[in-house]
Structures are given as structure tokens and as C-alpha cells.
């Protein structure tokens, strides 16, 4: 029997959102924070044409996409690094800072890949509990030691949807030493409507130890193609590029992302529709008696404790898949109106005070 790393025996596998089907054949997947909309026709056309070239390797530097992202945000191309989804860029970041004894701080619960990536990279996870479903930035700053190499701040936070305001984030960053990398994970930035929630790129421009993670998987509707990016100062972006697996961002992902940036205005109209549905769903849940934190992402969060798996099972009977975190709560993505209405009926039938 081959010998494998001992850490593999202790690591649970990443659990992706699943689909369910009701007895009468209905299925609404609200478990993965995907866009409920098909890709734009213009993007589909580009993908279809690009399929004629998939006998060739993709551009390993993804030069056209790198330039497109740089133009979109007014940054030097040298400040852009790509990966197969923002989670893979996060993995690349862990690889750049991890060594025996290195610590990485993040809120918990936050994006569930963080502990897996830390363990695989050999970093020490320092988890700081949420307070009122939000990052406890004072406690995170207090947790910094001389072994701290990186801090992840997921804003808005996944899975709770709560976002950090400008003053709080500024005060936190002022406490972080210059030699500690702060990663602002903004996978849901396009859904933010609260003007007090800052654009992380403003902090990146002012602070060399701050970088921003974003993705084409959510608002741009390219989850199936896997492409994400980092914007950071040249030493950060260069380090991330060094550990990127060659050809990680495939040809179709590259050209579809470029086409999506070109069609951004049309795509963001769809984001507005999701935001309107988000407001409607949250208000309906509150009216039903649920406690639902304000969310700036494309999902809502229900703190259910020991009822979490039972609630998920009740939704599954109606053909609605939600994302349960056993003993904690359920994250429910915003889908199309039909899916959302079905979920709301399931939530009302279950009731917020069911034992």
C-alpha cells in the first residue's frame, strides 16, 4: 500500500451543493450560489466558435484575459493573476505563504474551502468565530502573531451574506502589519448594494499588502468553466502566477470571460434582477417570522442549529436543494422567481419555530 500524507486521513472532502428532485419531478438547485440564468447568447456564440480550437493548448499566460481584466479595473497587467476559479487562486495564495508554523487567519464560519486549503498547504488555521453572523475584526487583529502570514476577509461573507463597512475594514487594515498579506475575497462583489460596503480595489491601490479575489463564476454565470482572478501589487501577483498549474485556465474559459467583460452591462442587468429577488425573498422570510441577517450576496442565511438537516430535508421534499451546514444553519441561493416561490412555501410550511 502506498504511503500518503497523514493529513489526508483527517480531511473531510469538500461538499459541493447538490440537486434534489421532488416526487413529482420538480428540481430547484439553490445550494451552490450559481446564476439562475443561462449564459448570454453572445457569450455562447464565442464558446461555440472557440470549441473549434480545443485541440490546441490554451495560452498559458492567458494574455488576452489578463489584459481585459487590467483594462476593466485600470490596473497594470502585472498586477493580475488568474486561476481555475477564485478558490484555485486562493489555493495558489496558500502555496505562496505556507511553510512549517505559518499561520493563516480567517473568520469562521466563512468559505468552507479555507480550512481544506490551509491543511493541504501545511499552514496553521487560526479560526476567529463570527459575531452576529459577521467578521469579528477586532478579534482577528488580536489574533495576529509573528507567525501570521495571511488573513482572509470574505466580504460579503459566505455563507452568512453579511458585509463589512468601510470604516470597520479601514480600522482593521490599519492594525495589520505590512508583512502580513490580507486577501479580500470578493466573490460576490457585483451583488453589493450597500454604499457603505467598500470596493476592495480601493484598499489594494493604497496598501501593497492587500489583494482582491474575484470570480466569473457567480454574477457572470461562468461557474461551469472555472475562471477567477486576483488583483494585487506585482510581488503578490507574481508569486501567485509562479504556483499556477500550467494551462489551468482552459481556452473556453479564457475567451468566455473576455466576452463576458465585453457584455458586462447586459450581464449586470441580470444581477439587478437577482438583487431584487434577494430583497423579496428576505422580506418574505422575515414576514414569516424567520431571523435573516441582511445580505449583500446572492443568497440568504438561516441560523437553524440542530434543525438544519431536518429543514434541508423538508425543502428537498418540495424539490428545493439548499446548502446545510449541520448544527449551524442553511444557506439558500437566490434562483429564478419560481424557484424562490417554491422555497418560500417550503419555509412557511416548516415554520421558524418548529421544534
mmCIF file of C-alpha atoms in Angstrom:
data_model
loop_
_atom_site.group_PDB
_atom_site.id
_atom_site.type_symbol
_atom_site.label_atom_id
_atom_site.label_comp_id
_atom_site.label_asym_id
_atom_site.label_seq_id
_atom_site.Cartn_x
_atom_site.Cartn_y
_atom_site.Cartn_z
ATOM 1 C CA UNK A 1 0.000 0.000 0.000
ATOM 2 C CA UNK A 2 1.479 3.401 -0.939
ATOM 3 C CA UNK A 3 2.159 5.862 1.873
ATOM 4 C CA UNK A 4 0.185 9.101 1.732
ATOM 5 C CA UNK A 5 0.352 12.284 3.775
ATOM 6 C CA UNK A 6 -1.142 11.801 7.228
ATOM 7 C CA UNK A 7 -3.199 14.968 6.889
ATOM 8 C CA UNK A 8 -5.357 13.244 4.261
ATOM 9 C CA UNK A 9 -6.755 10.923 6.934
ATOM 10 C CA UNK A 10 -8.192 13.869 8.852
ATOM 11 C CA UNK A 11 -9.529 15.952 5.976
ATOM 12 C CA UNK A 12 -13.207 15.807 5.053
ATOM 13 C CA UNK A 13 -13.833 16.206 1.325
ATOM 14 C CA UNK A 14 -15.229 19.478 0.022
ATOM 15 C CA UNK A 15 -19.002 19.209 -0.188
ATOM 16 C CA UNK A 16 -20.466 20.842 -3.261
ATOM 17 C CA UNK A 17 -24.108 21.855 -3.431
ATOM 18 C CA UNK A 18 -26.349 19.043 -4.625
ATOM 19 C CA UNK A 19 -29.539 18.912 -6.649
ATOM 20 C CA UNK A 20 -32.690 17.163 -5.405
ATOM 21 C CA UNK A 21 -35.883 16.072 -7.154
ATOM 22 C CA UNK A 22 -39.363 16.036 -5.649
ATOM 23 C CA UNK A 23 -41.753 13.108 -6.059
ATOM 24 C CA UNK A 24 -43.484 14.949 -8.911
ATOM 25 C CA UNK A 25 -40.223 15.749 -10.711
ATOM 26 C CA UNK A 26 -39.570 19.335 -9.587
ATOM 27 C CA UNK A 27 -35.955 20.356 -9.018
ATOM 28 C CA UNK A 28 -34.632 23.736 -7.905
ATOM 29 C CA UNK A 29 -30.930 23.883 -7.104
ATOM 30 C CA UNK A 30 -30.447 26.672 -4.569
ATOM 31 C CA UNK A 31 -27.397 25.105 -2.986
ATOM 32 C CA UNK A 32 -24.430 26.396 -4.987
ATOM 33 C CA UNK A 33 -24.775 30.188 -5.383
ATOM 34 C CA UNK A 34 -24.921 29.840 -9.157
ATOM 35 C CA UNK A 35 -26.510 32.339 -11.508
ATOM 36 C CA UNK A 36 -30.057 31.233 -12.345
ATOM 37 C CA UNK A 37 -29.622 32.496 -15.908
ATOM 38 C CA UNK A 38 -28.181 30.822 -18.989
ATOM 39 C CA UNK A 39 -25.072 32.453 -20.491
ATOM 40 C CA UNK A 40 -25.766 35.373 -22.800
ATOM 41 C CA UNK A 41 -26.189 34.384 -26.470
ATOM 42 C CA UNK A 42 -23.129 36.444 -27.416
ATOM 43 C CA UNK A 43 -21.031 34.508 -24.905
ATOM 44 C CA UNK A 44 -22.437 31.173 -26.065
ATOM 45 C CA UNK A 45 -21.517 32.068 -29.640
ATOM 46 C CA UNK A 46 -17.928 32.760 -28.600
ATOM 47 C CA UNK A 47 -17.746 29.454 -26.718
ATOM 48 C CA UNK A 48 -19.188 27.549 -29.685
ATOM 49 C CA UNK A 49 -16.674 29.080 -32.064
ATOM 50 C CA UNK A 50 -13.852 28.519 -29.579
ATOM 51 C CA UNK A 51 -14.684 24.824 -29.382
ATOM 52 C CA UNK A 52 -13.088 24.504 -32.830
ATOM 53 C CA UNK A 53 -9.696 25.219 -31.244
ATOM 54 C CA UNK A 54 -9.785 22.870 -28.265
ATOM 55 C CA UNK A 55 -7.367 20.502 -29.962
ATOM 56 C CA UNK A 56 -4.756 23.141 -29.084
ATOM 57 C CA UNK A 57 -3.402 24.019 -25.656
ATOM 58 C CA UNK A 58 -4.694 27.294 -24.220
ATOM 59 C CA UNK A 59 -2.472 30.326 -23.845
ATOM 60 C CA UNK A 60 -0.616 29.521 -20.589
ATOM 61 C CA UNK A 61 -0.304 33.217 -19.761
ATOM 62 C CA UNK A 62 -3.960 33.951 -20.653
ATOM 63 C CA UNK A 63 -2.634 37.219 -22.039
ATOM 64 C CA UNK A 64 -5.866 38.445 -23.647
ATOM 65 C CA UNK A 65 -7.920 37.844 -20.500
ATOM 66 C CA UNK A 66 -5.228 39.336 -18.271
ATOM 67 C CA UNK A 67 -5.222 42.483 -20.403
ATOM 68 C CA UNK A 68 -9.034 42.601 -20.386
ATOM 69 C CA UNK A 69 -9.214 42.397 -16.589
ATOM 70 C CA UNK A 70 -6.468 45.008 -16.267
ATOM 71 C CA UNK A 71 -8.337 47.402 -18.600
ATOM 72 C CA UNK A 72 -11.623 46.811 -16.788
ATOM 73 C CA UNK A 73 -10.200 47.890 -13.446
ATOM 74 C CA UNK A 74 -7.496 50.300 -14.546
ATOM 75 C CA UNK A 75 -4.592 48.312 -13.159
ATOM 76 C CA UNK A 76 -1.294 47.146 -14.695
ATOM 77 C CA UNK A 77 -1.468 43.669 -16.257
ATOM 78 C CA UNK A 78 1.417 42.704 -13.960
ATOM 79 C CA UNK A 79 -0.995 43.120 -11.047
ATOM 80 C CA UNK A 80 -3.372 40.413 -12.349
ATOM 81 C CA UNK A 81 -3.102 36.678 -11.674
ATOM 82 C CA UNK A 82 -5.565 34.044 -12.860
ATOM 83 C CA UNK A 83 -6.709 30.620 -11.763
ATOM 84 C CA UNK A 84 -9.391 27.996 -12.316
ATOM 85 C CA UNK A 85 -11.967 29.810 -10.209
ATOM 86 C CA UNK A 86 -11.234 32.080 -7.254
ATOM 87 C CA UNK A 87 -10.956 29.023 -4.989
ATOM 88 C CA UNK A 88 -7.972 27.853 -7.018
ATOM 89 C CA UNK A 89 -6.430 31.311 -6.838
ATOM 90 C CA UNK A 90 -6.921 31.046 -3.074
ATOM 91 C CA UNK A 91 -5.112 27.705 -3.163
ATOM 92 C CA UNK A 92 -2.275 29.376 -5.055
ATOM 93 C CA UNK A 93 -2.126 32.046 -2.341
ATOM 94 C CA UNK A 94 -1.847 29.400 0.371
ATOM 95 C CA UNK A 95 1.015 27.825 -1.555
ATOM 96 C CA UNK A 96 2.868 31.137 -1.683
ATOM 97 C CA UNK A 97 2.868 31.793 2.084
ATOM 98 C CA UNK A 98 2.727 28.370 3.736
ATOM 99 C CA UNK A 99 5.693 26.809 5.497
ATOM 100 C CA UNK A 100 6.012 24.916 8.800
ATOM 101 C CA UNK A 101 4.488 27.013 11.575
ATOM 102 C CA UNK A 102 2.976 29.660 9.272
ATOM 103 C CA UNK A 103 -0.450 30.833 10.417
ATOM 104 C CA UNK A 104 -3.409 31.947 8.324
ATOM 105 C CA UNK A 105 -6.316 33.766 9.967
ATOM 106 C CA UNK A 106 -9.906 33.698 8.762
ATOM 107 C CA UNK A 107 -13.379 34.078 10.216
ATOM 108 C CA UNK A 108 -15.449 31.007 10.966
ATOM 109 C CA UNK A 109 -17.832 30.134 9.672
ATOM 110 C CA UNK A 110 -16.696 31.520 6.361
ATOM 111 C CA UNK A 111 -15.907 29.957 2.968
ATOM 112 C CA UNK A 112 -15.582 26.257 3.716
ATOM 113 C CA UNK A 113 -12.585 25.761 1.415
ATOM 114 C CA UNK A 114 -10.290 27.845 3.635
ATOM 115 C CA UNK A 115 -9.509 25.108 6.195
ATOM 116 C CA UNK A 116 -9.078 22.488 3.482
ATOM 117 C CA UNK A 117 -6.650 24.674 1.557
ATOM 118 C CA UNK A 118 -4.734 25.545 4.721
ATOM 119 C CA UNK A 119 -4.373 21.890 5.703
ATOM 120 C CA UNK A 120 -3.218 20.864 2.233
ATOM 121 C CA UNK A 121 -0.636 23.649 2.155
ATOM 122 C CA UNK A 122 0.620 22.814 5.639
ATOM 123 C CA UNK A 123 -0.444 26.121 7.178
ATOM 124 C CA UNK A 124 -1.891 26.502 10.676
ATOM 125 C CA UNK A 125 -5.510 27.676 10.608
ATOM 126 C CA UNK A 126 -6.481 30.353 13.101
ATOM 127 C CA UNK A 127 -10.288 30.495 13.063
ATOM 128 C CA UNK A 128 -11.951 33.512 14.648
ATOM 129 C CA UNK A 129 -15.667 32.998 15.439
ATOM 130 C CA UNK A 130 -18.265 35.236 13.840
ATOM 131 C CA UNK A 131 -20.215 37.679 15.982
ATOM 132 C CA UNK A 132 -23.819 38.285 14.882
ATOM 133 C CA UNK A 133 -23.026 36.424 11.630
ATOM 134 C CA UNK A 134 -20.246 38.920 10.830
ATOM 135 C CA UNK A 135 -16.454 39.015 10.969
ATOM 136 C CA UNK A 136 -15.104 39.984 14.410
ATOM 137 C CA UNK A 137 -12.358 42.176 13.014
ATOM 138 C CA UNK A 138 -11.053 43.261 16.424
ATOM 139 C CA UNK A 139 -10.592 39.636 17.449
ATOM 140 C CA UNK A 140 -8.971 38.851 14.096
ATOM 141 C CA UNK A 141 -6.496 41.680 14.584
ATOM 142 C CA UNK A 142 -5.811 40.476 18.141
ATOM 143 C CA UNK A 143 -5.046 37.007 16.741
ATOM 144 C CA UNK A 144 -2.111 38.268 14.652
ATOM 145 C CA UNK A 145 1.267 36.936 15.807
ATOM 146 C CA UNK A 146 4.774 36.922 14.400
ATOM 147 C CA UNK A 147 3.823 33.648 12.693
ATOM 148 C CA UNK A 148 0.863 35.152 10.807
ATOM 149 C CA UNK A 149 1.436 35.155 7.059
ATOM 150 C CA UNK A 150 -2.011 35.781 5.584
ATOM 151 C CA UNK A 151 -5.540 36.846 6.559
ATOM 152 C CA UNK A 152 -8.651 36.084 4.529
ATOM 153 C CA UNK A 153 -11.570 38.507 4.773
ATOM 154 C CA UNK A 154 -14.608 37.227 2.864
ATOM 155 C CA UNK A 155 -16.712 40.280 2.063
ATOM 156 C CA UNK A 156 -19.656 39.678 1.788
ATOM 157 C CA UNK A 157 -19.184 36.618 3.938
ATOM 158 C CA UNK A 158 -20.069 33.182 2.635
ATOM 159 C CA UNK A 159 -22.367 31.641 3.932
ATOM 160 C CA UNK A 160 -23.961 34.390 6.048
ATOM 161 C CA UNK A 161 -24.053 37.170 3.425
ATOM 162 C CA UNK A 162 -23.130 39.885 5.936
ATOM 163 C CA UNK A 163 -20.749 42.542 4.617
ATOM 164 C CA UNK A 164 -18.181 44.737 6.364
ATOM 165 C CA UNK A 165 -18.426 48.507 6.181
ATOM 166 C CA UNK A 166 -15.674 50.860 5.091
ATOM 167 C CA UNK A 167 -14.762 52.317 8.488
ATOM 168 C CA UNK A 168 -14.510 48.918 10.174
ATOM 169 C CA UNK A 169 -12.381 47.460 7.390
ATOM 170 C CA UNK A 170 -10.118 50.510 7.336
ATOM 171 C CA UNK A 171 -9.582 50.326 11.096
ATOM 172 C CA UNK A 172 -8.768 46.626 10.803
ATOM 173 C CA UNK A 173 -6.273 47.083 7.989
ATOM 174 C CA UNK A 174 -4.563 49.821 9.975
ATOM 175 C CA UNK A 175 -3.784 47.192 12.630
ATOM 176 C CA UNK A 176 -2.324 44.628 10.227
ATOM 177 C CA UNK A 177 1.487 44.649 9.893
ATOM 178 C CA UNK A 178 2.832 45.429 6.435
ATOM 179 C CA UNK A 179 4.402 41.960 6.142
ATOM 180 C CA UNK A 180 1.053 40.160 6.538
ATOM 181 C CA UNK A 181 -0.930 39.634 3.328
ATOM 182 C CA UNK A 182 -4.634 40.488 3.548
ATOM 183 C CA UNK A 183 -6.840 38.807 0.960
ATOM 184 C CA UNK A 184 -10.205 40.475 0.379
ATOM 185 C CA UNK A 185 -12.284 37.636 -1.031
ATOM 186 C CA UNK A 186 -14.967 39.439 -3.043
ATOM 187 C CA UNK A 187 -16.594 36.606 -4.976
ATOM 188 C CA UNK A 188 -19.986 38.326 -4.548
ATOM 189 C CA UNK A 189 -18.924 41.938 -5.087
ATOM 190 C CA UNK A 190 -21.296 42.514 -8.013
ATOM 191 C CA UNK A 191 -24.321 41.887 -5.774
ATOM 192 C CA UNK A 192 -23.378 44.526 -3.181
ATOM 193 C CA UNK A 193 -25.799 47.453 -2.982
ATOM 194 C CA UNK A 194 -24.994 48.951 0.426
ATOM 195 C CA UNK A 195 -22.909 52.082 -0.336
ATOM 196 C CA UNK A 196 -21.063 51.640 2.968
ATOM 197 C CA UNK A 197 -19.510 48.367 1.779
ATOM 198 C CA UNK A 198 -16.178 49.312 0.209
ATOM 199 C CA UNK A 199 -14.744 48.145 -3.073
ATOM 200 C CA UNK A 200 -11.633 46.235 -2.057
ATOM 201 C CA UNK A 201 -9.711 47.610 -5.018
ATOM 202 C CA UNK A 202 -9.538 50.953 -3.229
ATOM 203 C CA UNK A 203 -7.597 49.328 -0.398
ATOM 204 C CA UNK A 204 -5.374 47.424 -2.828
ATOM 205 C CA UNK A 205 -4.406 50.667 -4.562
ATOM 206 C CA UNK A 206 -3.298 52.196 -1.248
ATOM 207 C CA UNK A 207 -1.787 49.172 0.521
ATOM 208 C CA UNK A 208 0.807 46.829 -1.032
ATOM 209 C CA UNK A 209 -0.113 44.043 1.424
ATOM 210 C CA UNK A 210 -3.770 43.934 0.274
ATOM 211 C CA UNK A 211 -5.043 41.947 -2.693
ATOM 212 C CA UNK A 212 -8.521 41.216 -4.030
ATOM 213 C CA UNK A 213 -10.041 37.935 -5.215
ATOM 214 C CA UNK A 214 -12.936 37.873 -7.679
ATOM 215 C CA UNK A 215 -14.584 35.350 -9.954
ATOM 216 C CA UNK A 216 -16.528 34.898 -13.169
ATOM 217 C CA UNK A 217 -18.496 32.026 -11.602
ATOM 218 C CA UNK A 218 -21.269 33.983 -9.881
ATOM 219 C CA UNK A 219 -22.527 37.219 -11.426
ATOM 220 C CA UNK A 220 -21.000 36.451 -14.835
ATOM 221 C CA UNK A 221 -22.590 32.998 -14.969
ATOM 222 C CA UNK A 222 -19.476 31.005 -15.900
ATOM 223 C CA UNK A 223 -19.394 28.604 -12.932
ATOM 224 C CA UNK A 224 -19.041 25.618 -15.259
ATOM 225 C CA UNK A 225 -15.910 26.993 -16.917
ATOM 226 C CA UNK A 226 -13.921 27.869 -13.759
ATOM 227 C CA UNK A 227 -12.074 31.151 -14.031
ATOM 228 C CA UNK A 228 -11.201 33.562 -11.257
ATOM 229 C CA UNK A 229 -8.593 36.257 -10.731
ATOM 230 C CA UNK A 230 -6.538 38.174 -8.229
ATOM 231 C CA UNK A 231 -5.593 41.826 -8.344
ATOM 232 C CA UNK A 232 -2.619 42.698 -6.176
ATOM 233 C CA UNK A 233 0.694 44.507 -6.329
ATOM 234 C CA UNK A 234 3.322 42.956 -8.569
ATOM 235 C CA UNK A 235 5.180 40.909 -5.914
ATOM 236 C CA UNK A 236 1.889 39.321 -4.816
ATOM 237 C CA UNK A 237 0.551 38.635 -8.307
ATOM 238 C CA UNK A 238 3.920 37.324 -9.487
ATOM 239 C CA UNK A 239 4.118 34.858 -6.588
ATOM 240 C CA UNK A 240 0.607 33.608 -7.331
ATOM 241 C CA UNK A 241 1.450 33.128 -11.008
ATOM 242 C CA UNK A 242 4.546 31.099 -10.091
ATOM 243 C CA UNK A 243 2.478 28.386 -8.395
ATOM 244 C CA UNK A 244 -0.264 28.257 -11.016
ATOM 245 C CA UNK A 245 -0.575 24.868 -12.692
ATOM 246 C CA UNK A 246 0.268 25.287 -16.398
ATOM 247 C CA UNK A 247 -2.804 25.653 -18.623
ATOM 248 C CA UNK A 248 -5.074 25.765 -15.534
ATOM 249 C CA UNK A 249 -7.452 28.253 -17.178
ATOM 250 C CA UNK A 250 -8.691 26.490 -20.276
ATOM 251 C CA UNK A 251 -9.254 28.069 -23.683
ATOM 252 C CA UNK A 252 -13.051 28.231 -23.450
ATOM 253 C CA UNK A 253 -12.866 29.808 -20.001
ATOM 254 C CA UNK A 254 -10.460 32.466 -21.237
ATOM 255 C CA UNK A 255 -12.478 33.547 -24.254
ATOM 256 C CA UNK A 256 -15.820 33.335 -22.424
ATOM 257 C CA UNK A 257 -14.515 35.589 -19.654
ATOM 258 C CA UNK A 258 -13.282 38.140 -22.185
ATOM 259 C CA UNK A 259 -16.666 38.052 -23.934
ATOM 260 C CA UNK A 260 -18.443 38.440 -20.598
ATOM 261 C CA UNK A 261 -16.463 41.557 -19.782
ATOM 262 C CA UNK A 262 -17.446 42.962 -23.169
ATOM 263 C CA UNK A 263 -21.108 42.211 -22.396
ATOM 264 C CA UNK A 264 -20.865 43.355 -18.793
ATOM 265 C CA UNK A 265 -23.639 45.937 -18.978
ATOM 266 C CA UNK A 266 -26.132 43.341 -20.169
ATOM 267 C CA UNK A 267 -24.925 40.795 -17.629
ATOM 268 C CA UNK A 268 -25.234 43.207 -14.731
ATOM 269 C CA UNK A 269 -28.889 43.788 -15.607
ATOM 270 C CA UNK A 270 -29.347 40.155 -14.625
ATOM 271 C CA UNK A 271 -27.526 40.832 -11.378
ATOM 272 C CA UNK A 272 -30.025 43.611 -10.647
ATOM 273 C CA UNK A 273 -32.832 41.094 -11.138
ATOM 274 C CA UNK A 274 -31.200 38.722 -8.643
ATOM 275 C CA UNK A 275 -30.788 41.544 -6.131
ATOM 276 C CA UNK A 276 -34.494 42.395 -6.419
ATOM 277 C CA UNK A 277 -35.370 38.756 -5.818
ATOM 278 C CA UNK A 278 -32.961 38.667 -2.876
ATOM 279 C CA UNK A 279 -34.823 41.549 -1.268
ATOM 280 C CA UNK A 280 -38.183 39.917 -1.922
ATOM 281 C CA UNK A 281 -37.105 36.555 -0.512
ATOM 282 C CA UNK A 282 -35.541 38.019 2.619
ATOM 283 C CA UNK A 283 -38.548 40.244 3.327
ATOM 284 C CA UNK A 284 -40.915 37.296 2.869
ATOM 285 C CA UNK A 285 -38.876 35.159 5.271
ATOM 286 C CA UNK A 286 -38.831 37.922 7.881
ATOM 287 C CA UNK A 287 -42.590 38.263 7.481
ATOM 288 C CA UNK A 288 -42.892 34.519 8.117
ATOM 289 C CA UNK A 289 -41.033 35.011 11.391
ATOM 290 C CA UNK A 290 -37.535 33.952 10.417
ATOM 291 C CA UNK A 291 -34.441 35.817 11.596
ATOM 292 C CA UNK A 292 -32.486 36.573 8.428
ATOM 293 C CA UNK A 293 -29.359 38.750 8.526
ATOM 294 C CA UNK A 294 -29.034 41.474 5.943
ATOM 295 C CA UNK A 295 -27.232 40.042 2.944
ATOM 296 C CA UNK A 296 -25.194 41.628 0.186
ATOM 297 C CA UNK A 297 -24.602 38.370 -1.698
ATOM 298 C CA UNK A 298 -26.821 36.197 -3.908
ATOM 299 C CA UNK A 299 -28.075 34.074 -1.022
ATOM 300 C CA UNK A 300 -29.753 34.247 2.370
ATOM 301 C CA UNK A 301 -28.728 32.560 5.618
ATOM 302 C CA UNK A 302 -30.937 30.883 8.191
ATOM 303 C CA UNK A 303 -29.412 30.049 11.580
ATOM 304 C CA UNK A 304 -31.153 26.756 12.407
ATOM 305 C CA UNK A 305 -28.824 24.965 14.811
ATOM 306 C CA UNK A 306 -29.827 21.358 15.357
ATOM 307 C CA UNK A 307 -32.788 21.736 12.983
ATOM 308 C CA UNK A 308 -30.564 22.392 9.976
ATOM 309 C CA UNK A 309 -30.585 18.940 8.373
ATOM 310 C CA UNK A 310 -34.287 18.482 9.104
ATOM 311 C CA UNK A 311 -35.049 21.785 7.388
ATOM 312 C CA UNK A 312 -32.935 20.813 4.367
ATOM 313 C CA UNK A 313 -34.820 17.515 4.144
ATOM 314 C CA UNK A 314 -38.162 19.336 4.271
ATOM 315 C CA UNK A 315 -37.075 21.599 1.421
ATOM 316 C CA UNK A 316 -35.866 18.579 -0.558
ATOM 317 C CA UNK A 317 -39.350 17.049 -0.409
ATOM 318 C CA UNK A 318 -40.508 20.094 -2.393
ATOM 319 C CA UNK A 319 -37.645 19.704 -4.856
ATOM 320 C CA UNK A 320 -35.590 22.554 -3.376
ATOM 321 C CA UNK A 321 -31.911 21.919 -2.650
ATOM 322 C CA UNK A 322 -30.391 24.222 -0.024
ATOM 323 C CA UNK A 323 -26.872 24.135 1.423
ATOM 324 C CA UNK A 324 -26.988 22.849 5.023
ATOM 325 C CA UNK A 325 -24.133 23.180 7.498
ATOM 326 C CA UNK A 326 -25.027 20.611 10.132
ATOM 327 C CA UNK A 327 -25.655 22.081 13.572
ATOM 328 C CA UNK A 328 -25.355 25.643 12.293
ATOM 329 C CA UNK A 329 -27.673 26.767 9.513
ATOM 330 C CA UNK A 330 -28.650 26.690 5.871
ATOM 331 C CA UNK A 331 -27.557 28.906 3.002
ATOM 332 C CA UNK A 332 -30.152 29.370 0.284
ATOM 333 C CA UNK A 333 -29.147 30.778 -3.085
ATOM 334 C CA UNK A 334 -31.427 33.165 -4.924
ATOM 335 C CA UNK A 335 -32.859 31.489 -8.004
ATOM 336 C CA UNK A 336 -35.498 32.498 -10.511
ATOM 337 C CA UNK A 337 -38.913 33.602 -9.175
ATOM 338 C CA UNK A 338 -40.442 30.129 -9.499
ATOM 339 C CA UNK A 339 -37.634 28.524 -7.524
ATOM 340 C CA UNK A 340 -37.764 31.246 -4.891
ATOM 341 C CA UNK A 341 -41.536 30.939 -4.522
ATOM 342 C CA UNK A 342 -41.241 27.189 -4.051
ATOM 343 C CA UNK A 343 -38.585 27.681 -1.379
ATOM 344 C CA UNK A 344 -40.701 30.285 0.412
ATOM 345 C CA UNK A 345 -43.647 27.903 0.505
ATOM 346 C CA UNK A 346 -41.405 25.193 1.945
ATOM 347 C CA UNK A 347 -40.025 27.595 4.559
ATOM 348 C CA UNK A 348 -43.527 28.737 5.537
ATOM 349 C CA UNK A 349 -44.733 25.152 5.873
ATOM 350 C CA UNK A 350 -41.756 24.221 8.031
ATOM 351 C CA UNK A 351 -42.050 27.339 10.164
ATOM 352 C CA UNK A 352 -39.311 29.173 12.033
ATOM 353 C CA UNK A 353 -40.489 27.843 15.426
ATOM 354 C CA UNK A 354 -40.811 24.180 14.525
ATOM 355 C CA UNK A 355 -39.158 22.131 17.316
#
